[in-house]
CSV table of C-alpha atoms in Angstrom, one decimal:
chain,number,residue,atom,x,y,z
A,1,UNK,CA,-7.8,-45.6,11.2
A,2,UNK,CA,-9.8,-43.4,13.5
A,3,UNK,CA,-11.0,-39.7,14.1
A,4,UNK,CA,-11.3,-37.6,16.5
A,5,UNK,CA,-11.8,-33.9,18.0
A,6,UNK,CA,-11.3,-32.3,21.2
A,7,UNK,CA,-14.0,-31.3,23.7
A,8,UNK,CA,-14.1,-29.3,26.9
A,9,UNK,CA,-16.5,-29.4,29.9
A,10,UNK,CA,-16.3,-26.7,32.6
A,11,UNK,CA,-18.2,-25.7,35.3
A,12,UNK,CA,-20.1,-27.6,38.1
A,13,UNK,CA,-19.5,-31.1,35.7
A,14,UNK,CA,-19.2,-33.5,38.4
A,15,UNK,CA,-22.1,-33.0,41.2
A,16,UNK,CA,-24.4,-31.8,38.2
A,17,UNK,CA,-24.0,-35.0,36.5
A,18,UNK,CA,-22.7,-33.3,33.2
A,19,UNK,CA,-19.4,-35.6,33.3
A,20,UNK,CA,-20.9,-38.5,34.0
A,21,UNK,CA,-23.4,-38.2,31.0
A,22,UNK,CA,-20.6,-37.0,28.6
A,23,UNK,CA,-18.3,-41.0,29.6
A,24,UNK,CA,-21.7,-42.7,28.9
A,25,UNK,CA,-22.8,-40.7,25.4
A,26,UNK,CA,-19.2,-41.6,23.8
A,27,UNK,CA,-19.2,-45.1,25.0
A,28,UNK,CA,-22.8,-45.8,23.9
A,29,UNK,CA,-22.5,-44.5,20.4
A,30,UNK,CA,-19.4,-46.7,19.6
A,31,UNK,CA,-16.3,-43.9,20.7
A,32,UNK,CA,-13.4,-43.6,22.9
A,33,UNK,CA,-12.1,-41.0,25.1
A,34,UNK,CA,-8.9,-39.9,26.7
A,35,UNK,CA,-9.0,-37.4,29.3
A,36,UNK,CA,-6.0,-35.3,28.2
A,37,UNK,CA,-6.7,-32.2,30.9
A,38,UNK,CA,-8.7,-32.6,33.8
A,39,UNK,CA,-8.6,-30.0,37.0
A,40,UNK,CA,-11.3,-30.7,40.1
A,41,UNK,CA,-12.9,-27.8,42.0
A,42,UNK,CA,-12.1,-27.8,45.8
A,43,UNK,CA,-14.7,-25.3,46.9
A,44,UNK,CA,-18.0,-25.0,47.0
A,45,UNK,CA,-17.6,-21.9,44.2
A,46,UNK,CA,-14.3,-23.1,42.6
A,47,UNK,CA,-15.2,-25.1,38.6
A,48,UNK,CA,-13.8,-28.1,37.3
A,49,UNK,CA,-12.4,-28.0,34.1
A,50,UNK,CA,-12.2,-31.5,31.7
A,51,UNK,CA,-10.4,-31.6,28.1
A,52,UNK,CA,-11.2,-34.5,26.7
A,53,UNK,CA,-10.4,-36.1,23.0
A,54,UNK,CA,-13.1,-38.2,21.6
A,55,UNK,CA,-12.6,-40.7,19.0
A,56,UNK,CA,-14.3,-42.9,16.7
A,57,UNK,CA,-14.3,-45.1,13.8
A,58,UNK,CA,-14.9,-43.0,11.6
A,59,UNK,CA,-16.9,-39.8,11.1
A,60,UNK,CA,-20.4,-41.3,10.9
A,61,UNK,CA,-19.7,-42.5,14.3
A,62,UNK,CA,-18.0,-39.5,15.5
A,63,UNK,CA,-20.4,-37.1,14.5
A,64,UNK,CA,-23.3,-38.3,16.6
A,65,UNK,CA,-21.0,-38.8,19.6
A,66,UNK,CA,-20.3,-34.7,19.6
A,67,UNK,CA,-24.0,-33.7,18.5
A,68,UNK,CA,-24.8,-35.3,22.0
A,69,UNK,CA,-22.5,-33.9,23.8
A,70,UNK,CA,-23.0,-30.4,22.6
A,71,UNK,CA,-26.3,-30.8,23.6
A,72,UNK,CA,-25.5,-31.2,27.0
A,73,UNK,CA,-23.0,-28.4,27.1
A,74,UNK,CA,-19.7,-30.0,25.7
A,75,UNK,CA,-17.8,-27.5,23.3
A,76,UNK,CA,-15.3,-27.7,20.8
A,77,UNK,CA,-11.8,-26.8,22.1
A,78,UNK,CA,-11.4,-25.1,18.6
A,79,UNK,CA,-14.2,-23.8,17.9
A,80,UNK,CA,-15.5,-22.1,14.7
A,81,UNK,CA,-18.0,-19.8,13.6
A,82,UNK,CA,-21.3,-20.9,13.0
A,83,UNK,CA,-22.9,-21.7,9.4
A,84,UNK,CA,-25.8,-19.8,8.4
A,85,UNK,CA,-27.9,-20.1,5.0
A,86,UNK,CA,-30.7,-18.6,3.9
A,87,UNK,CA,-34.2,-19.6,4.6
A,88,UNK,CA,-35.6,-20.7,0.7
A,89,UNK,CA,-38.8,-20.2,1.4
A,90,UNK,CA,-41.4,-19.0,4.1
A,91,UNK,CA,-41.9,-21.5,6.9
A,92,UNK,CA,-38.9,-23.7,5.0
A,93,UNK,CA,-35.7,-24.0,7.3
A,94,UNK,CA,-32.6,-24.8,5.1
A,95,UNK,CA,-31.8,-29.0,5.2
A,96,UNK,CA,-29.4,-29.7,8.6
A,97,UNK,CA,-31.1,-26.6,10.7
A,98,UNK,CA,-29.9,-27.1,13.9
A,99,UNK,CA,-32.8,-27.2,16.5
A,100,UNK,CA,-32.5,-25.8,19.5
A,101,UNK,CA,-33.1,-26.8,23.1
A,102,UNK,CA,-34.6,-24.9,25.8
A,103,UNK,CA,-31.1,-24.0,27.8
A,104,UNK,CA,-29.4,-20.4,27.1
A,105,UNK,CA,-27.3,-21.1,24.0
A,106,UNK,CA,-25.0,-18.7,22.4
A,107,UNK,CA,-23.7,-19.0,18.4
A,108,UNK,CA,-20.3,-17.9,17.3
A,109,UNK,CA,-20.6,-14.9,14.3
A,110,UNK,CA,-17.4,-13.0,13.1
A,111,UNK,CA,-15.3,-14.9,16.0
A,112,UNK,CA,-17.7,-13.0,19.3
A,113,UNK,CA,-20.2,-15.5,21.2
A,114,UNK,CA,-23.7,-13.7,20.6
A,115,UNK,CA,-26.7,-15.2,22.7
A,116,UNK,CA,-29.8,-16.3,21.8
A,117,UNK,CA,-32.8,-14.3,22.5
A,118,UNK,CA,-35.9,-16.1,23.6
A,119,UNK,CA,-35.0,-19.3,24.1
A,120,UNK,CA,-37.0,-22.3,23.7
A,121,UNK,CA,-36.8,-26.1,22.6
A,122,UNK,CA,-37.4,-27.3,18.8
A,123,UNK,CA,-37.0,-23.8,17.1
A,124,UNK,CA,-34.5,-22.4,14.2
A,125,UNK,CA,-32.2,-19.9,15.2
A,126,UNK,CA,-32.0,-17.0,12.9
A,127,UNK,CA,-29.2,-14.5,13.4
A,128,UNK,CA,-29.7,-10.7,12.0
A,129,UNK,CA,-27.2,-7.8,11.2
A,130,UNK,CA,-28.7,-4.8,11.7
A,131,UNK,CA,-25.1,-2.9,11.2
A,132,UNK,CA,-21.6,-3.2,12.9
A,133,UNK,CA,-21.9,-4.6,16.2
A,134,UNK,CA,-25.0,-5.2,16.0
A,135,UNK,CA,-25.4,-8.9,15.4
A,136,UNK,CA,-28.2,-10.3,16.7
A,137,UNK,CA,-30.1,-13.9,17.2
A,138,UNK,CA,-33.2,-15.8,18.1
A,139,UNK,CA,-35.2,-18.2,18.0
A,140,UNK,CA,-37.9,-18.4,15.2
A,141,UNK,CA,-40.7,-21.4,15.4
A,142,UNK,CA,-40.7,-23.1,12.1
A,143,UNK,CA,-44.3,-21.3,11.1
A,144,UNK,CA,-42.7,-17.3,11.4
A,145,UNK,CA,-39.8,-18.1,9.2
A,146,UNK,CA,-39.1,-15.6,6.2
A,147,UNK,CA,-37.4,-16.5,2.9
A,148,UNK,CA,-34.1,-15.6,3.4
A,149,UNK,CA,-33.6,-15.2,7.2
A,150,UNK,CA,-29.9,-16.5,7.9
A,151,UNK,CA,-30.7,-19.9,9.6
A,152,UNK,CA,-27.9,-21.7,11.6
A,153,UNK,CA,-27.2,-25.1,10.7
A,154,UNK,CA,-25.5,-27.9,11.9
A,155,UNK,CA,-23.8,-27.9,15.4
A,156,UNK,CA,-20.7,-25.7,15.1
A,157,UNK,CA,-19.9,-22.3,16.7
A,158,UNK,CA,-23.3,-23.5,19.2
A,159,UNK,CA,-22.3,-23.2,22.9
A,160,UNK,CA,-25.1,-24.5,25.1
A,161,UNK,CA,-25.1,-24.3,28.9
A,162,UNK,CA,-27.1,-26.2,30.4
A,163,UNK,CA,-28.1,-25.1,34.0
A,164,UNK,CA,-26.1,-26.5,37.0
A,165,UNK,CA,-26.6,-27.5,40.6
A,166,UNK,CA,-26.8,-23.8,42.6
A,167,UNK,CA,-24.2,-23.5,45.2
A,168,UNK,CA,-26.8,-21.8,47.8
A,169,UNK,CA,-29.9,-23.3,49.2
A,170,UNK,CA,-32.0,-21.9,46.3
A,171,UNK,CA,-34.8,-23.3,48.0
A,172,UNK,CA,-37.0,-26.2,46.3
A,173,UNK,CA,-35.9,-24.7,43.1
A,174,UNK,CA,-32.1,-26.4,43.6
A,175,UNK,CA,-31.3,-28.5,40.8
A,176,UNK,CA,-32.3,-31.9,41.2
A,177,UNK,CA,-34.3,-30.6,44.2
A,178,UNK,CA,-37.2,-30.2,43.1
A,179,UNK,CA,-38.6,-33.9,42.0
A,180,UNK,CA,-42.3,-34.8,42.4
A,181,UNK,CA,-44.2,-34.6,45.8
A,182,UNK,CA,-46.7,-37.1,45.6
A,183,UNK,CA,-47.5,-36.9,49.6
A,184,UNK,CA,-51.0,-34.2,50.5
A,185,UNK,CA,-49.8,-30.6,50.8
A,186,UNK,CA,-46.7,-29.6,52.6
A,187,UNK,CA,-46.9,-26.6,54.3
A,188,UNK,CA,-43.1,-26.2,54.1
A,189,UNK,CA,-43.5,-26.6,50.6
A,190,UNK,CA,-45.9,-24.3,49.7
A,191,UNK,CA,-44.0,-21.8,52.0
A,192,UNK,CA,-40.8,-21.9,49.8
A,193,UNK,CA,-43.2,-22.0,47.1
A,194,UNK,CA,-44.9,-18.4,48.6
A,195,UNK,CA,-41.3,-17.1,49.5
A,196,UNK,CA,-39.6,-17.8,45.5
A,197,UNK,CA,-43.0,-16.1,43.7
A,198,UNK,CA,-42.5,-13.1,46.6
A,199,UNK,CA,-39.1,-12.9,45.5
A,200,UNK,CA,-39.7,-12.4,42.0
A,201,UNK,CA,-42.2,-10.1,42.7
A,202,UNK,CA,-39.9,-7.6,44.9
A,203,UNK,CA,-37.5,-8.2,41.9
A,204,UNK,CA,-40.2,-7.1,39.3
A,205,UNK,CA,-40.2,-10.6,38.0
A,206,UNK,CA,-43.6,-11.8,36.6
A,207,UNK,CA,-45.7,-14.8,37.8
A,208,UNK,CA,-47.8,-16.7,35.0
A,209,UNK,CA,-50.4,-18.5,36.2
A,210,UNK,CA,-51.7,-21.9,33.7
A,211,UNK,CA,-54.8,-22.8,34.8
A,212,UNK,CA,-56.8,-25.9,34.2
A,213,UNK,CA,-60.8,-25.7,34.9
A,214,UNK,CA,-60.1,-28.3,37.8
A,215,UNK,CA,-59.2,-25.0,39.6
A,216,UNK,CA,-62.8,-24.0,39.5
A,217,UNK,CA,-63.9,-27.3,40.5
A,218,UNK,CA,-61.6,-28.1,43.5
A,219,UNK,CA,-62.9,-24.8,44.8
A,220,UNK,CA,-59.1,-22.8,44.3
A,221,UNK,CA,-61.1,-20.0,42.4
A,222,UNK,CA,-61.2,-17.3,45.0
A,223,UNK,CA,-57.7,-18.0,45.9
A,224,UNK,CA,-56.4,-17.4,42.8
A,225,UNK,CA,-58.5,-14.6,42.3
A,226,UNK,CA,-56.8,-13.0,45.6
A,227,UNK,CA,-53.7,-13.7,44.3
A,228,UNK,CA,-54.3,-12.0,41.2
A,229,UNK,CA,-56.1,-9.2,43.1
A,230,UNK,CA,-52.9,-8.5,44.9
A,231,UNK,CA,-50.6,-8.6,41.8
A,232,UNK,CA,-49.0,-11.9,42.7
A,233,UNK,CA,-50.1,-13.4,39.6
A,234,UNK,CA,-49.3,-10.7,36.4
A,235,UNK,CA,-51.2,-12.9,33.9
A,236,UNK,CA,-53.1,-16.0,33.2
A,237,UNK,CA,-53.2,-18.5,30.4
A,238,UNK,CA,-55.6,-20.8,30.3
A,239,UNK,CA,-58.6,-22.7,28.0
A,240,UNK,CA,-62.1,-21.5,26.9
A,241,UNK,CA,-63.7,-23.6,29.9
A,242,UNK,CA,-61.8,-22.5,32.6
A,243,UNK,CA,-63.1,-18.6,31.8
A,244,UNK,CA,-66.2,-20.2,31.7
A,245,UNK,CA,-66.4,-21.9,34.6
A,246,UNK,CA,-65.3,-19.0,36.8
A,247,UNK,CA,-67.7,-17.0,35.7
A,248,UNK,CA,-70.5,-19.4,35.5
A,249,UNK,CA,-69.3,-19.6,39.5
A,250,UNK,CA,-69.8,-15.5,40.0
A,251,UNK,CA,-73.3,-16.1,37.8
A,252,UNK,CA,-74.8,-19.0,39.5
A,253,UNK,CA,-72.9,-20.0,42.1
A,254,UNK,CA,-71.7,-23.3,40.3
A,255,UNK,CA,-68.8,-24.7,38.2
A,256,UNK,CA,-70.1,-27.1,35.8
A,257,UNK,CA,-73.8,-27.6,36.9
A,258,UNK,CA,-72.4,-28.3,40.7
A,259,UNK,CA,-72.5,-25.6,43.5
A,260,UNK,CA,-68.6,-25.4,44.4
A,261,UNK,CA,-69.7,-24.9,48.1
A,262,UNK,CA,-72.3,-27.3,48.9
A,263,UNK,CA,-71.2,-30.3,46.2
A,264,UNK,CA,-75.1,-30.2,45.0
A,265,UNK,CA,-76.3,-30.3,41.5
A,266,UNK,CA,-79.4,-27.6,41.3
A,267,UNK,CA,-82.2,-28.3,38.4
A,268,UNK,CA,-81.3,-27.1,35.2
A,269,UNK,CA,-77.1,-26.5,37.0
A,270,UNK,CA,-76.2,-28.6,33.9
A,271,UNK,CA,-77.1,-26.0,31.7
A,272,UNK,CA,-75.4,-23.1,33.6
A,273,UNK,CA,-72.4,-22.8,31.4
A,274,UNK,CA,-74.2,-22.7,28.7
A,275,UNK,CA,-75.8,-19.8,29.5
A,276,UNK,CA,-72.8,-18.1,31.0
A,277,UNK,CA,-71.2,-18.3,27.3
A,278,UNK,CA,-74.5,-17.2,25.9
A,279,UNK,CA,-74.9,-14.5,28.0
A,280,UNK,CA,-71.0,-13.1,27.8
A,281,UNK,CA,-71.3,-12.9,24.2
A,282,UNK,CA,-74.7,-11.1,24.3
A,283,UNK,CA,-72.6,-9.1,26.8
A,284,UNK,CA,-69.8,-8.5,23.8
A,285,UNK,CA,-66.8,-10.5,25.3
A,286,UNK,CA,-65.6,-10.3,28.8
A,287,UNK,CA,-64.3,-7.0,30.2
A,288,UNK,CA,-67.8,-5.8,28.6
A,289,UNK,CA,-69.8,-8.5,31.2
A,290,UNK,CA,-67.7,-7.1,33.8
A,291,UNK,CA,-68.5,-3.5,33.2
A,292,UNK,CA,-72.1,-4.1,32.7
A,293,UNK,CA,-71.8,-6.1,36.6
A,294,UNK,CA,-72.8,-9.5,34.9
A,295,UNK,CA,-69.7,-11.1,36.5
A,296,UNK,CA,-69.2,-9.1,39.7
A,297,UNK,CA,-66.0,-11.9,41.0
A,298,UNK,CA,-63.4,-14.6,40.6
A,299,UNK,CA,-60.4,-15.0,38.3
A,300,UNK,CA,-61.7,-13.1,35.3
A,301,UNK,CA,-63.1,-10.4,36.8
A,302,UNK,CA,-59.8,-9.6,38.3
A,303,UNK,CA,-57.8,-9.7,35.6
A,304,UNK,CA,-60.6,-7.0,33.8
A,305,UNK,CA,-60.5,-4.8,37.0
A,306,UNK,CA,-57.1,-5.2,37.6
A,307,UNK,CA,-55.3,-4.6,34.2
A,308,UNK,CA,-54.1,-8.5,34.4
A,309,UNK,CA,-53.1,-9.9,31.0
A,310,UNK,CA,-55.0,-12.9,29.8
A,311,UNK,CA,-54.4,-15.4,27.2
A,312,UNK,CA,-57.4,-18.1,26.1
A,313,UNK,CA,-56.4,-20.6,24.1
A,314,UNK,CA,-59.3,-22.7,21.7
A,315,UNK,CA,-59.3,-26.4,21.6
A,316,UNK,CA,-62.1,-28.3,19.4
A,317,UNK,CA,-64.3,-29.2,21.6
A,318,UNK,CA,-65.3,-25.7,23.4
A,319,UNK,CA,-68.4,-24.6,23.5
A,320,UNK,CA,-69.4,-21.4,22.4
A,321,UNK,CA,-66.8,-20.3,22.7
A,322,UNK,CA,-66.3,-17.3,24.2
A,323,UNK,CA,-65.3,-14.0,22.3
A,324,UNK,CA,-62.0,-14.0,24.1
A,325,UNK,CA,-61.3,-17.3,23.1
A,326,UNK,CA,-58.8,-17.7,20.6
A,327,UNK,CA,-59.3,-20.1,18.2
A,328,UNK,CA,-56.4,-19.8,15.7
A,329,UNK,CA,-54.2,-22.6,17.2
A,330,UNK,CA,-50.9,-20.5,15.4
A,331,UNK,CA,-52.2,-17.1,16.5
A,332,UNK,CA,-53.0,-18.9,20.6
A,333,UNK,CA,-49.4,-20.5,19.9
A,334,UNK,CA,-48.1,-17.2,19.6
A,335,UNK,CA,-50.0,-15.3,22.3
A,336,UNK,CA,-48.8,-18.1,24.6
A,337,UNK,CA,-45.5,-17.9,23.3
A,338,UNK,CA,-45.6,-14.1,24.7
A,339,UNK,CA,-46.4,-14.7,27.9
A,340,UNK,CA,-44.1,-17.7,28.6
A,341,UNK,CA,-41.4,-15.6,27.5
A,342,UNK,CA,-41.6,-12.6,29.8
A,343,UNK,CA,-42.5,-14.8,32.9
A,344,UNK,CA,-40.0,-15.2,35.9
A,345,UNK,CA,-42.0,-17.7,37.2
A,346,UNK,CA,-44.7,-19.7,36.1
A,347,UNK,CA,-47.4,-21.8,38.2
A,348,UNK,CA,-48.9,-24.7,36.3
A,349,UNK,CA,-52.4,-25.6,37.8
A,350,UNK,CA,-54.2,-28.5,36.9
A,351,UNK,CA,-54.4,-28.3,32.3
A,352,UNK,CA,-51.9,-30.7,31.5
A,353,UNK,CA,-52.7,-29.8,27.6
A,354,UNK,CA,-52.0,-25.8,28.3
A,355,UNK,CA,-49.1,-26.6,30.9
A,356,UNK,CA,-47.3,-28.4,28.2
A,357,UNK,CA,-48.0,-25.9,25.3
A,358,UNK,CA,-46.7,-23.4,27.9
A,359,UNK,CA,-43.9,-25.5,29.0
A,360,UNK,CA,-42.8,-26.0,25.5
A,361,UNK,CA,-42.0,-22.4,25.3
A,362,UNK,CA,-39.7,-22.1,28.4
A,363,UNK,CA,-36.2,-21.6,28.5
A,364,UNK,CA,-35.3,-24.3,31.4
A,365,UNK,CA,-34.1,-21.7,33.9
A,366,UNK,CA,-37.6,-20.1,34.3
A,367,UNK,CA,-38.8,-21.5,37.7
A,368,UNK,CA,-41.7,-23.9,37.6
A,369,UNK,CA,-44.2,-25.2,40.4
A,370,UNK,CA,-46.6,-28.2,38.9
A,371,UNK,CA,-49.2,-28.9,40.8
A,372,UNK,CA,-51.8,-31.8,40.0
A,373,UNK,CA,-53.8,-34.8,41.4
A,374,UNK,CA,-52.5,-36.8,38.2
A,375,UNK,CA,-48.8,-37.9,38.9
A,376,UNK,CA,-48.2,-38.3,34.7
A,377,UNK,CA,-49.3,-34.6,34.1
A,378,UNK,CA,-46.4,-33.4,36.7
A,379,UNK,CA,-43.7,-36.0,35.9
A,380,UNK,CA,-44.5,-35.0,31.9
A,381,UNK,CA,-44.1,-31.6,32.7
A,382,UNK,CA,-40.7,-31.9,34.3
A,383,UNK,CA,-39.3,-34.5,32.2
A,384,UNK,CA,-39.5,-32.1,29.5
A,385,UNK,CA,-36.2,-30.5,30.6
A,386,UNK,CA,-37.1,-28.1,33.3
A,387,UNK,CA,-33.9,-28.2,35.3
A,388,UNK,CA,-35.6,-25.4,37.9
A,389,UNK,CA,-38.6,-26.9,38.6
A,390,UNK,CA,-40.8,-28.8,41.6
A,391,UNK,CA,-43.9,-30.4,40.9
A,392,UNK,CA,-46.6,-31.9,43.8
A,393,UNK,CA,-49.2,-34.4,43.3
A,394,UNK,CA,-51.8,-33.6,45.2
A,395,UNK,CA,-55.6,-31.4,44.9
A,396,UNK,CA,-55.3,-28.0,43.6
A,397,UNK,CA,-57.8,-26.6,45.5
A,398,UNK,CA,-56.0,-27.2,48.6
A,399,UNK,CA,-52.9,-25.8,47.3
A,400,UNK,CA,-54.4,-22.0,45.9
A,401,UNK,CA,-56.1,-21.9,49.4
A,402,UNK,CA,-53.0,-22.9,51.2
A,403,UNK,CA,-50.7,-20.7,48.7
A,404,UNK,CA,-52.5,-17.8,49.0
A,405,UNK,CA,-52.7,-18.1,52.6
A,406,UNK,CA,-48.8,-18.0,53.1
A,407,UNK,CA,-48.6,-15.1,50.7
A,408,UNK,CA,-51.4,-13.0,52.1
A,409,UNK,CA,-52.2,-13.8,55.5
């Protein structure tokens, strides 16, 4: 005796690799399958469609098997609405939430496909009636759940859709395009690069900028500072000790004890962050350093002069820190959380800890550039599910210079 349910796959299945995965996920969990439907796009625009019955064993078997494939965009031929229960507690999800991924996803309520605002991986997805037709959903991280917010659960009435293969050039942004660079900077690179953040820019898109101290270091400050300057780059996230560094830079001409243009390590450098922190907070925080001409250039000083949005994010060993600093891991979480979900396009920069945190909160068709000299910071980055995404291995502080160059000069 066996079960089984009917799924269908449509779109760019084949070249995407969609049908390919769906064969391999029944066979490796113990199923069947029996291709009942099956019609092949012959253009470069024109779909394939797959019907396809799955069976198993028994439902123990079977219910894994479609779990996976709805996670990579199967749905049910039939489907139904989705369940929702009520949250019992604050931060308590009810038992069998489902989770979400980071592609758009939609849930089925009262028979109409409603999607799912702000997208990201590993959250609850609470849907809200505000009245007739208005039916709403989102995602909620575990943390901002209310007793008695209508959770979904389990895997019915869920469409996700992952993205697919463009059919344009999309430039290095094409899916399965993008990969790892781990050659030294490629100017054709870096111009696509230049041309994709231009084009979100002359489509009121916003750039979000991660940045790693490294940035400081490599001597890719004052190109990013241009870039933000010239509205390229709407807003920055980064740590406690990349702020300081920058400004430690416009103070003393250093990053970390070390002159950034000569590679020398002046008496008492060592100490110069120190008494950047020491001085901001005497100062009262950082736009008030920049109005009193303490820091008079670089990253920070931009985004004060220039109305540019800045997150800082506290990790346990800052020093200081600085006033701006936010130390609240749930209350950085959330700031971060902010950002990532109004960017367009986001450049990751050398902070593998703040690039994750950030990438965490994508939905995977935000564009994503990963730039760093570690290979395991980019390949982590865009194993994460980043469909969109191109990552180089190589110095940062050739790429801003070089970056900045195509986009300004």
């Amino acid at each position: 005796m066996t079960v089984s349910d009917v799924v269908e796959l449509e779109g760019h299945i084949i070249d995407s690799g969609l049908m390919e995965r769906a064969f391999t996920v029944v066979m490796d969990l113990g199923g069947e399958f029996d291709i009942e439907e099956f019609e092949v796009g012959t253009t470069k625009t024109a779909e394939t469609y797959c019907r396809m019955r799955v069976s198993a064993p028994d439902e123990a078997t079977l219910d894994p098997i479609l779990h996976e494939l709805h996670q990579s965009g199967a749905t049910l031929a039939s489907p139904t609405d989705a369940t929702l229960e009520p949250a019992p507690a604050d931060n308590v999800v009810p038992d069998g939430f489902y989770s979400t991924t980071n592609h758009p996803t939609d849930v089925r309520i009262d028979g109409e496909w409603v999607p799912v605002a702000d997208i990201e991986m590993d959250c609850a997805v609470v849907v809200e009636n505000g009245g007739p037709d208005e039916v709403t959903a989102r995602t909620k991280v575990l943390n901002a759940i209310e007793a008695g917010d209508m959770v979904v659960t389990g895997d019915a009435g869920i469409r996700v859709r992952p993205p697919e293969r463009p059919r344009d050039s999309s430039g290095p942004f094409g899916f399965m395009r993008g990969g790892v660079s781990a050659e030294r900077p490629s100017r054709s690179l870096i111009r696509d690069i230049a041309e994709a953040i231009a084009e979100t820019k002359a489509q009121d898109g916003r750039v979000l900028c991660v940045a790693g101290p490294a940035v400081i270091h490599a001597g890719g400050g004052p190109g990013l500072a241009r870039l933000v300057r010239e509205g390229y780059v709407d807003a920055v996230s980064a740590g406690n000790g990349f702020a300081v560094h920058d400004m430690e830079r416009s103070m003393y001409g250093t990053s970390l004890g070390m002159n950034v243009e000569t590679m020398e390590h002046p008496r008492k450098g060592h100490k110069h962050h120190i008494y950047t922190i020491s001085e901001v907070i005497r100062a009262g925080g950082i736009e008030a350093a920049v109005e009193e001409g303490l820091v008079t250039e670089g990253v920070m000083y931009e985004c004060v002069t220039n109305d540019r949005d800045f997150v800082l994010a506290g990790s346990i060993r800052d020093d200081g820190p600085l006033p701006d600093t936010i130390t609240d891991a749930v209350e950085a979480q959330n700031a971060i959380r902010k950002q990532a979900h109004e960017a367009d396009l986001v450049l990751m920069l050398s902070s593998l800890l703040h690039s994750v945190a950030v990438g965490n909160c994508l939905s995977s068709t935000t564009r994503t550039v990963c730039v760093d000299i570690n290979p395991a910071t980019v390949t982590q980055l865009l194993d994460r599910g980043s469909a969109q995404a191109v990552g180089m291995v190589t110095d940062v502080g050739t790429f801003v210079p070089m970056l900045a160059e195509e986009l300004l000069e």
